[in-house]
């Protein structure tokens, strides 16, 4: 079995197990068997680290149900191959050649050596950030809810933030903490670092270590690091300014807050579409312009190697660099004085076309199953599902069963990736030695 099929079937297996667990009476707060659609939707949303929900997790599910959701989010955030490889390491088994190749392809590594160490580093990084988030959130939750409930709230929200899932145990998500600097800072930092990718975090660590130890050698950052960090910063700054300017006169989102509160909300709203799904304002009351900006940020998503979804920041930069090269009359695509391979350009175009096609098809199908919904609401929900964000205008619980099934499939496609899913269905692509003659074509 190919790696792509292993990953796709692995996610389906985890979703199926999660569905069965969430259907059990001990997973619901009232002790009855759960609705299969609710269980399937919740399990898919958790494994795909989306955060869309058709019920209120804080009241609908028992502690065990919430715990299962947390574990599913953790597995989904780490990825199927990373999670299963870690289990192999725990039981003391050694990797065979096939497993090493699978890990190499799943983590996009140049070689097969050191795979076990990379897995351990990823797990260690995850635990460090999540535990730090738990300790930072304790002062915000414990005074109001007590140690037991406050600790669980801190664990649940820290794991969801790091894995870029948007589940919350509060009925209004995080709207009640929109002016809390501690909660906003902690959640947004977990979202950003969780979505920026392990390789970027590792390079940051080495750079900080060298500065602290006062080593003189110059740190050479990879192209992945430069593109991921610069694009993330640019999008965060632009998003914060855009939301502040557009929503400041909206009395139902920003208008009733003071300047400090407006800045915090604008910052949070710029971070969360990339791709966490927490919200500190009522998304359904945003202006149309605000919703479209959110859709754009959700579609772009996080960076490769992170826990977020979307088209990815690197794909955006490759495509914009292509446009820049065309406008400048160049025949090579450059990024930070480095030439981008034609294979990466073709892959970026494939990701864009596949992503747009998936969103358009899902939007059309839900428009047919639920014709009474507004177009902007349907598009917002579909992009949120595909980019594994979890933000919603409030229609998730009220849509038809057919529409829920479409969103389930959309979340799954968004998590495993369009190209990976096509490889699993059609088989891995094989290089060809046949070259055809070139001919000009009118474009644009």
CSV table of C-alpha atoms in Angstrom, one decimal:
chain,number,residue,atom,x,y,z
A,1,UNK,CA,0.0,0.0,0.0
A,2,UNK,CA,1.3,3.5,-0.9
A,3,UNK,CA,2.1,6.1,1.7
A,4,UNK,CA,-0.8,8.3,0.5
A,5,UNK,CA,-3.3,5.5,0.9
A,6,UNK,CA,-1.9,4.6,4.3
A,7,UNK,CA,-2.3,8.2,5.5
A,8,UNK,CA,-5.8,8.6,4.0
A,9,UNK,CA,-7.1,5.2,5.4
A,10,UNK,CA,-5.3,6.0,8.7
A,11,UNK,CA,-7.3,9.2,9.2
A,12,UNK,CA,-10.5,7.4,8.2
A,13,UNK,CA,-9.8,4.7,10.8
A,14,UNK,CA,-9.2,7.2,13.6
A,15,UNK,CA,-12.4,9.1,12.6
A,16,UNK,CA,-14.4,5.8,12.7
A,17,UNK,CA,-13.0,4.9,16.2
A,18,UNK,CA,-13.7,8.4,17.4
A,19,UNK,CA,-17.3,8.2,16.1
A,20,UNK,CA,-17.9,4.9,18.0
A,21,UNK,CA,-16.5,6.3,21.2
A,22,UNK,CA,-18.6,9.5,20.9
A,23,UNK,CA,-21.7,7.5,20.3
A,24,UNK,CA,-21.5,5.7,23.6
A,25,UNK,CA,-23.8,6.7,26.4
A,26,UNK,CA,-20.9,7.6,28.7
A,27,UNK,CA,-19.8,10.3,26.2
A,28,UNK,CA,-22.9,12.3,26.5
A,29,UNK,CA,-23.9,14.4,29.5
A,30,UNK,CA,-27.4,12.9,29.7
A,31,UNK,CA,-26.1,9.3,29.5
A,32,UNK,CA,-28.0,8.3,26.3
A,33,UNK,CA,-26.8,7.0,23.0
A,34,UNK,CA,-25.5,9.8,20.8
A,35,UNK,CA,-26.9,10.7,17.3
A,36,UNK,CA,-24.6,9.0,14.8
A,37,UNK,CA,-24.5,12.1,12.6
A,38,UNK,CA,-23.5,14.3,15.6
A,39,UNK,CA,-20.8,11.7,16.6
A,40,UNK,CA,-19.5,11.4,13.0
A,41,UNK,CA,-19.4,15.2,12.5
A,42,UNK,CA,-17.7,15.8,15.9
A,43,UNK,CA,-15.2,13.1,15.4
A,44,UNK,CA,-14.3,14.3,11.8
A,45,UNK,CA,-14.0,17.9,13.0
A,46,UNK,CA,-11.7,16.8,15.9
A,47,UNK,CA,-9.4,14.5,13.9
A,48,UNK,CA,-9.3,17.1,11.1
A,49,UNK,CA,-8.5,19.8,13.8
A,50,UNK,CA,-11.4,21.9,12.5
A,51,UNK,CA,-13.5,22.8,15.4
A,52,UNK,CA,-16.9,23.1,13.7
A,53,UNK,CA,-19.6,21.6,15.9
A,54,UNK,CA,-23.3,20.9,15.5
A,55,UNK,CA,-23.7,20.9,19.3
A,56,UNK,CA,-22.3,22.7,22.3
A,57,UNK,CA,-19.4,20.5,23.5
A,58,UNK,CA,-19.4,22.0,27.0
A,59,UNK,CA,-23.0,20.9,27.8
A,60,UNK,CA,-23.7,18.1,25.3
A,61,UNK,CA,-20.7,15.9,26.0
A,62,UNK,CA,-19.7,14.5,29.4
A,63,UNK,CA,-16.1,14.6,30.7
A,64,UNK,CA,-15.3,11.4,28.8
A,65,UNK,CA,-16.7,12.7,25.6
A,66,UNK,CA,-14.7,15.9,26.0
A,67,UNK,CA,-11.6,13.8,26.8
A,68,UNK,CA,-12.1,11.7,23.6
A,69,UNK,CA,-12.4,14.9,21.6
A,70,UNK,CA,-9.2,16.2,23.1
A,71,UNK,CA,-7.4,13.0,22.2
A,72,UNK,CA,-8.8,13.0,18.7
A,73,UNK,CA,-7.6,16.6,18.3
A,74,UNK,CA,-4.2,15.7,19.5
A,75,UNK,CA,-3.9,12.8,17.1
A,76,UNK,CA,-5.2,14.8,14.2
A,77,UNK,CA,-2.8,17.7,15.0
A,78,UNK,CA,0.2,15.5,15.1
A,79,UNK,CA,-0.8,13.6,12.0
A,80,UNK,CA,-1.5,9.9,11.5
A,81,UNK,CA,2.1,8.9,10.6
A,82,UNK,CA,3.6,10.9,13.5
A,83,UNK,CA,1.1,9.5,16.0
A,84,UNK,CA,1.5,5.9,14.9
A,85,UNK,CA,5.3,6.2,14.7
A,86,UNK,CA,5.3,7.5,18.3
A,87,UNK,CA,3.3,4.5,19.5
A,88,UNK,CA,5.8,2.2,17.8
A,89,UNK,CA,8.6,4.0,19.7
A,90,UNK,CA,6.7,3.7,23.0
A,91,UNK,CA,6.4,-0.1,22.7
A,92,UNK,CA,10.1,-0.4,21.8
A,93,UNK,CA,9.7,-1.7,18.2
A,94,UNK,CA,12.2,-0.8,15.5
A,95,UNK,CA,11.4,0.6,12.1
A,96,UNK,CA,11.6,-1.5,9.0
A,97,UNK,CA,12.5,0.0,5.7
A,98,UNK,CA,8.9,0.6,4.6
A,99,UNK,CA,8.1,2.5,7.8
A,100,UNK,CA,11.2,4.7,7.3
A,101,UNK,CA,10.2,5.5,3.8
A,102,UNK,CA,6.7,6.4,5.0
A,103,UNK,CA,8.0,8.7,7.7
A,104,UNK,CA,10.3,10.3,5.2
A,105,UNK,CA,7.5,11.1,2.8
A,106,UNK,CA,5.0,12.1,5.5
A,107,UNK,CA,7.4,14.5,7.1
A,108,UNK,CA,8.8,15.7,3.7
A,109,UNK,CA,12.4,14.9,4.9
A,110,UNK,CA,15.4,14.6,2.4
A,111,UNK,CA,16.6,11.4,4.0
A,112,UNK,CA,15.5,8.4,6.1
A,113,UNK,CA,18.1,8.7,8.9
A,114,UNK,CA,17.2,10.3,12.2
A,115,UNK,CA,13.4,9.8,11.7
A,116,UNK,CA,12.9,8.5,15.3
A,117,UNK,CA,14.7,11.5,16.7
A,118,UNK,CA,12.6,13.9,14.7
A,119,UNK,CA,9.4,12.2,16.0
A,120,UNK,CA,10.6,12.5,19.5
A,121,UNK,CA,11.5,16.2,19.0
A,122,UNK,CA,8.0,16.9,17.5
A,123,UNK,CA,6.3,15.2,20.5
A,124,UNK,CA,8.6,17.1,22.9
A,125,UNK,CA,7.9,20.4,21.3
A,126,UNK,CA,4.1,19.7,21.4
A,127,UNK,CA,4.2,18.9,25.1
A,128,UNK,CA,6.3,21.9,26.0
A,129,UNK,CA,4.0,24.4,24.3
A,130,UNK,CA,0.8,22.7,25.5
A,131,UNK,CA,2.0,22.5,29.1
A,132,UNK,CA,3.1,26.1,29.0
A,133,UNK,CA,-0.3,27.1,27.7
A,134,UNK,CA,-2.0,25.1,30.5
A,135,UNK,CA,0.0,26.9,33.2
A,136,UNK,CA,-0.6,30.3,31.6
A,137,UNK,CA,-4.4,29.7,31.3
A,138,UNK,CA,-4.8,28.5,34.9
A,139,UNK,CA,-4.9,32.0,36.5
A,140,UNK,CA,-7.7,32.9,34.0
A,141,UNK,CA,-9.9,29.9,34.7
A,142,UNK,CA,-9.2,28.6,38.2
A,143,UNK,CA,-10.4,31.6,40.2
A,144,UNK,CA,-13.8,31.4,38.6
A,145,UNK,CA,-14.3,27.6,38.1
A,146,UNK,CA,-12.1,26.1,40.9
A,147,UNK,CA,-9.1,23.8,40.5
A,148,UNK,CA,-10.7,20.7,39.0
A,149,UNK,CA,-12.8,22.5,36.3
A,150,UNK,CA,-10.3,25.3,35.8
A,151,UNK,CA,-7.5,22.8,35.2
A,152,UNK,CA,-9.6,20.8,32.7
A,153,UNK,CA,-10.6,24.1,30.9
A,154,UNK,CA,-6.9,25.0,30.7
A,155,UNK,CA,-6.0,21.6,29.3
A,156,UNK,CA,-8.8,21.5,26.8
A,157,UNK,CA,-8.2,25.0,25.4
A,158,UNK,CA,-4.4,24.7,25.3
A,159,UNK,CA,-4.5,21.4,23.3
A,160,UNK,CA,-7.1,22.9,20.9
A,161,UNK,CA,-5.2,26.1,20.4
A,162,UNK,CA,-1.8,24.4,19.8
A,163,UNK,CA,-3.4,22.0,17.3
A,164,UNK,CA,-5.3,24.8,15.6
A,165,UNK,CA,-8.8,23.4,16.4
A,166,UNK,CA,-11.5,25.7,17.6
A,167,UNK,CA,-13.5,23.7,20.1
A,168,UNK,CA,-14.4,25.5,23.3
A,169,UNK,CA,-16.2,24.4,26.4
A,170,UNK,CA,-17.8,27.8,26.8
A,171,UNK,CA,-21.2,28.4,25.2
A,172,UNK,CA,-20.0,31.7,23.6
A,173,UNK,CA,-16.6,30.3,22.7
A,174,UNK,CA,-14.0,32.9,24.1
A,175,UNK,CA,-16.2,36.0,23.7
A,176,UNK,CA,-16.3,36.3,27.5
A,177,UNK,CA,-12.5,36.6,27.5
A,178,UNK,CA,-12.2,39.1,24.6
A,179,UNK,CA,-10.7,41.7,26.9
A,180,UNK,CA,-8.4,39.3,28.8
A,181,UNK,CA,-4.8,40.0,27.8
A,182,UNK,CA,-3.7,36.8,29.3
A,183,UNK,CA,-6.2,34.6,27.5
A,184,UNK,CA,-5.8,36.4,24.2
A,185,UNK,CA,-2.0,36.3,24.3
A,186,UNK,CA,-1.8,32.6,25.3
A,187,UNK,CA,-4.3,31.4,22.8
A,188,UNK,CA,-3.0,33.4,19.9
A,189,UNK,CA,0.7,32.4,20.6
A,190,UNK,CA,-0.3,28.7,20.7
A,191,UNK,CA,-2.2,29.1,17.4
A,192,UNK,CA,0.7,30.9,15.7
A,193,UNK,CA,3.4,28.6,16.8
A,194,UNK,CA,1.2,25.5,16.3
A,195,UNK,CA,0.5,26.5,12.7
A,196,UNK,CA,3.9,27.8,11.7
A,197,UNK,CA,5.5,24.4,11.5
A,198,UNK,CA,8.0,22.3,13.5
A,199,UNK,CA,11.0,23.1,11.3
A,200,UNK,CA,10.5,26.8,11.8
A,201,UNK,CA,10.3,26.4,15.6
A,202,UNK,CA,13.4,24.3,15.6
A,203,UNK,CA,15.4,26.9,13.6
A,204,UNK,CA,14.1,29.6,16.1
A,205,UNK,CA,15.3,27.5,19.0
A,206,UNK,CA,18.8,27.1,17.5
A,207,UNK,CA,19.0,30.8,16.8
A,208,UNK,CA,18.0,31.7,20.4
A,209,UNK,CA,20.3,29.1,21.8
A,210,UNK,CA,23.3,30.6,19.9
A,211,UNK,CA,22.3,34.1,21.0
A,212,UNK,CA,22.1,33.1,24.7
A,213,UNK,CA,25.4,31.1,24.5
A,214,UNK,CA,26.9,34.0,22.6
A,215,UNK,CA,28.2,31.9,19.7
A,216,UNK,CA,29.7,33.8,16.9
A,217,UNK,CA,28.8,31.7,13.9
A,218,UNK,CA,26.0,33.1,11.8
A,219,UNK,CA,22.7,31.2,11.7
A,220,UNK,CA,21.7,30.5,8.1
A,221,UNK,CA,17.9,30.2,7.9
A,222,UNK,CA,16.2,27.9,5.4
A,223,UNK,CA,14.0,29.2,2.7
A,224,UNK,CA,11.0,27.5,4.5
A,225,UNK,CA,11.8,29.6,7.6
A,226,UNK,CA,12.0,32.9,5.7
A,227,UNK,CA,8.9,32.3,3.7
A,228,UNK,CA,6.7,31.0,6.6
A,229,UNK,CA,7.7,33.7,9.1
A,230,UNK,CA,7.6,36.7,6.8
A,231,UNK,CA,4.3,35.7,5.2
A,232,UNK,CA,2.8,34.9,8.6
A,233,UNK,CA,3.8,38.3,10.0
A,234,UNK,CA,2.6,40.2,6.9
A,235,UNK,CA,-0.8,38.5,7.0
A,236,UNK,CA,-1.2,39.0,10.8
A,237,UNK,CA,-0.4,42.8,10.5
A,238,UNK,CA,-2.6,43.3,7.4
A,239,UNK,CA,-5.4,41.3,9.0
A,240,UNK,CA,-5.3,43.2,12.3
A,241,UNK,CA,-5.4,46.6,10.5
A,242,UNK,CA,-8.1,45.5,8.1
A,243,UNK,CA,-10.4,44.1,10.8
A,244,UNK,CA,-9.8,47.2,13.0
A,245,UNK,CA,-10.7,49.6,10.2
A,246,UNK,CA,-13.7,47.7,8.9
A,247,UNK,CA,-15.4,46.5,12.1
A,248,UNK,CA,-14.7,49.5,14.3
A,249,UNK,CA,-18.0,51.1,13.4
A,250,UNK,CA,-20.0,47.9,13.8
A,251,UNK,CA,-21.7,48.2,17.2
A,252,UNK,CA,-22.3,44.4,17.4
A,253,UNK,CA,-18.6,43.4,17.1
A,254,UNK,CA,-16.1,46.2,17.8
A,255,UNK,CA,-18.1,49.3,18.3
A,256,UNK,CA,-19.0,48.8,22.0
A,257,UNK,CA,-15.4,48.2,23.1
A,258,UNK,CA,-12.8,50.7,24.2
A,259,UNK,CA,-9.6,51.1,22.1
A,260,UNK,CA,-7.7,48.5,24.0
A,261,UNK,CA,-10.5,46.0,23.6
A,262,UNK,CA,-10.8,46.8,19.9
A,263,UNK,CA,-7.1,46.2,19.3
A,264,UNK,CA,-7.2,42.9,21.2
A,265,UNK,CA,-10.3,41.7,19.2
A,266,UNK,CA,-8.8,42.8,15.9
A,267,UNK,CA,-5.6,41.0,16.7
A,268,UNK,CA,-7.4,37.8,17.8
A,269,UNK,CA,-9.6,37.9,14.7
A,270,UNK,CA,-6.6,38.2,12.5
A,271,UNK,CA,-4.9,35.2,14.1
A,272,UNK,CA,-7.8,32.8,14.5
A,273,UNK,CA,-8.7,32.3,10.8
A,274,UNK,CA,-5.1,30.8,10.4
A,275,UNK,CA,-6.6,28.2,11.2
A,276,UNK,CA,-7.9,27.8,14.8
A,277,UNK,CA,-11.6,28.7,14.9
A,278,UNK,CA,-11.8,30.3,18.3
A,279,UNK,CA,-13.7,33.6,18.3
A,280,UNK,CA,-14.0,36.5,20.7
A,281,UNK,CA,-16.8,38.2,18.7
A,282,UNK,CA,-20.1,36.9,17.2
A,283,UNK,CA,-18.9,36.0,13.6
A,284,UNK,CA,-22.5,36.0,12.4
A,285,UNK,CA,-22.8,39.8,13.2
A,286,UNK,CA,-19.7,40.8,11.2
A,287,UNK,CA,-20.0,43.0,8.1
A,288,UNK,CA,-19.9,41.4,4.7
A,289,UNK,CA,-16.4,42.9,4.1
A,290,UNK,CA,-15.2,41.5,7.4
A,291,UNK,CA,-16.6,38.0,6.5
A,292,UNK,CA,-14.8,38.1,3.1
A,293,UNK,CA,-11.5,39.1,4.7
A,294,UNK,CA,-11.9,36.2,7.1
A,295,UNK,CA,-12.7,33.8,4.2
A,296,UNK,CA,-9.5,34.9,2.4
A,297,UNK,CA,-7.4,34.4,5.5
A,298,UNK,CA,-9.0,31.0,6.2
A,299,UNK,CA,-8.4,29.9,2.6
A,300,UNK,CA,-4.7,30.8,2.8
A,301,UNK,CA,-4.3,29.0,6.2
A,302,UNK,CA,-1.2,28.1,8.1
A,303,UNK,CA,2.3,26.9,7.1
A,304,UNK,CA,3.4,23.4,6.0
A,305,UNK,CA,4.5,21.2,8.8
A,306,UNK,CA,2.2,22.8,11.3
A,307,UNK,CA,-1.1,21.8,12.7
A,308,UNK,CA,-3.2,24.1,10.6
A,309,UNK,CA,-4.9,23.7,7.2
A,310,UNK,CA,-5.7,25.8,4.2
A,311,UNK,CA,-3.8,26.4,1.0
A,312,UNK,CA,-0.7,27.2,3.1
A,313,UNK,CA,1.5,30.3,3.2
A,314,UNK,CA,4.3,28.9,1.1
A,315,UNK,CA,1.8,28.1,-1.7
A,316,UNK,CA,0.7,31.7,-1.6
A,317,UNK,CA,4.2,33.1,-1.8
A,318,UNK,CA,5.2,30.8,-4.7
A,319,UNK,CA,2.1,31.9,-6.7
A,320,UNK,CA,2.6,35.6,-6.0
A,321,UNK,CA,6.3,35.3,-6.9
A,322,UNK,CA,5.2,33.7,-10.2
A,323,UNK,CA,3.0,36.7,-10.8
A,324,UNK,CA,5.8,39.1,-9.9
A,325,UNK,CA,8.2,37.3,-12.3
A,326,UNK,CA,5.7,37.6,-15.1
A,327,UNK,CA,5.2,41.3,-14.5
A,328,UNK,CA,9.0,41.9,-14.5
A,329,UNK,CA,9.5,39.8,-17.6
A,330,UNK,CA,11.6,37.2,-15.9
A,331,UNK,CA,11.7,33.5,-16.9
A,332,UNK,CA,12.7,32.3,-13.4
A,333,UNK,CA,10.7,32.5,-10.2
A,334,UNK,CA,12.9,33.8,-7.3
A,335,UNK,CA,12.3,33.9,-3.5
A,336,UNK,CA,15.0,35.4,-1.3
A,337,UNK,CA,17.6,35.0,-4.1
A,338,UNK,CA,16.7,31.4,-4.6
A,339,UNK,CA,15.3,29.8,-7.7
A,340,UNK,CA,12.0,27.9,-7.3
A,341,UNK,CA,11.9,24.6,-9.0
A,342,UNK,CA,9.3,24.1,-11.7
A,343,UNK,CA,8.0,21.1,-9.9
A,344,UNK,CA,7.2,23.2,-6.8
A,345,UNK,CA,5.4,25.8,-9.0
A,346,UNK,CA,3.3,23.1,-10.6
A,347,UNK,CA,2.5,21.6,-7.2
A,348,UNK,CA,1.5,25.1,-5.9
A,349,UNK,CA,-0.8,25.5,-9.0
A,350,UNK,CA,-2.2,22.1,-8.4
A,351,UNK,CA,-3.0,22.9,-4.7
A,352,UNK,CA,-4.7,26.1,-5.7
A,353,UNK,CA,-6.8,24.5,-8.5
A,354,UNK,CA,-7.8,21.5,-6.3
A,355,UNK,CA,-8.6,23.7,-3.4
A,356,UNK,CA,-10.8,26.1,-5.4
A,357,UNK,CA,-12.5,23.2,-7.1
A,358,UNK,CA,-13.3,21.6,-3.8
A,359,UNK,CA,-14.7,24.8,-2.3
A,360,UNK,CA,-16.8,25.6,-5.4
A,361,UNK,CA,-18.2,22.0,-5.6
A,362,UNK,CA,-19.1,21.9,-1.9
A,363,UNK,CA,-20.7,25.3,-2.0
A,364,UNK,CA,-22.8,24.4,-5.0
A,365,UNK,CA,-24.0,21.1,-3.3
A,366,UNK,CA,-24.9,22.8,0.0
A,367,UNK,CA,-26.7,25.6,-2.0
A,368,UNK,CA,-28.8,22.8,-3.5
A,369,UNK,CA,-29.5,20.9,-0.3
A,370,UNK,CA,-30.2,24.1,1.8
A,371,UNK,CA,-31.5,26.8,-0.7
A,372,UNK,CA,-32.8,29.1,2.0
A,373,UNK,CA,-29.3,29.9,3.3
A,374,UNK,CA,-27.4,33.0,2.2
A,375,UNK,CA,-24.6,32.5,-0.2
A,376,UNK,CA,-22.0,34.2,2.1
A,377,UNK,CA,-23.0,31.9,4.9
A,378,UNK,CA,-22.6,28.8,2.8
A,379,UNK,CA,-19.2,29.9,1.4
A,380,UNK,CA,-17.9,30.9,4.8
A,381,UNK,CA,-18.9,27.5,6.2
A,382,UNK,CA,-17.4,25.6,3.3
A,383,UNK,CA,-14.1,27.4,3.4
A,384,UNK,CA,-13.9,27.1,7.2
A,385,UNK,CA,-14.4,23.3,6.8
A,386,UNK,CA,-11.9,22.9,3.9
A,387,UNK,CA,-9.2,25.0,5.6
A,388,UNK,CA,-9.9,23.1,8.9
A,389,UNK,CA,-10.6,26.4,10.7
A,390,UNK,CA,-13.8,26.0,12.6
A,391,UNK,CA,-15.2,29.5,12.5
A,392,UNK,CA,-19.0,29.7,11.7
A,393,UNK,CA,-21.6,32.3,11.2
A,394,UNK,CA,-23.9,30.1,13.4
A,395,UNK,CA,-25.6,27.9,10.8
A,396,UNK,CA,-23.7,24.6,11.5
A,397,UNK,CA,-26.3,23.1,13.8
A,398,UNK,CA,-29.3,24.1,11.7
A,399,UNK,CA,-28.2,22.8,8.3
A,400,UNK,CA,-29.6,19.6,6.8
A,401,UNK,CA,-28.1,16.2,7.3
A,402,UNK,CA,-27.0,16.1,3.6
A,403,UNK,CA,-25.2,19.4,4.1
A,404,UNK,CA,-23.5,18.1,7.3
A,405,UNK,CA,-22.2,15.1,5.3
A,406,UNK,CA,-20.9,17.4,2.6
A,407,UNK,CA,-19.0,19.4,5.3
A,408,UNK,CA,-17.7,16.2,6.8
A,409,UNK,CA,-16.2,15.2,3.4
A,410,UNK,CA,-14.9,18.7,2.9
A,411,UNK,CA,-13.1,18.7,6.3
A,412,UNK,CA,-11.5,15.3,5.5
A,413,UNK,CA,-10.3,16.5,2.1
A,414,UNK,CA,-8.9,19.7,3.7
A,415,UNK,CA,-7.0,17.7,6.3
A,416,UNK,CA,-5.4,15.0,4.2
A,417,UNK,CA,-4.8,17.4,1.3
A,418,UNK,CA,-6.2,17.5,-2.2
A,419,UNK,CA,-3.1,16.2,-3.9
A,420,UNK,CA,-2.5,13.4,-1.3
A,421,UNK,CA,-6.1,12.3,-1.7
A,422,UNK,CA,-5.8,12.2,-5.5
A,423,UNK,CA,-2.6,10.2,-5.2
A,424,UNK,CA,-4.4,7.7,-2.9
A,425,UNK,CA,-7.2,7.3,-5.4
A,426,UNK,CA,-5.3,7.4,-8.7
A,427,UNK,CA,-2.0,6.0,-7.4
A,428,UNK,CA,1.3,7.8,-7.0
A,429,UNK,CA,2.5,9.7,-10.1
A,430,UNK,CA,5.2,8.2,-12.2
A,431,UNK,CA,7.8,10.3,-14.0
A,432,UNK,CA,7.8,10.0,-17.8
A,433,UNK,CA,10.7,10.3,-20.2
A,434,UNK,CA,8.5,11.3,-23.1
A,435,UNK,CA,8.9,15.0,-24.1
A,436,UNK,CA,6.5,16.7,-26.4
A,437,UNK,CA,7.1,19.7,-28.7
A,438,UNK,CA,6.4,23.2,-27.3
A,439,UNK,CA,3.8,25.5,-28.8
A,440,UNK,CA,2.5,29.0,-27.8
A,441,UNK,CA,-0.9,29.5,-26.4
A,442,UNK,CA,-2.8,32.8,-25.8
A,443,UNK,CA,-3.2,33.2,-22.0
A,444,UNK,CA,-4.7,36.1,-20.0
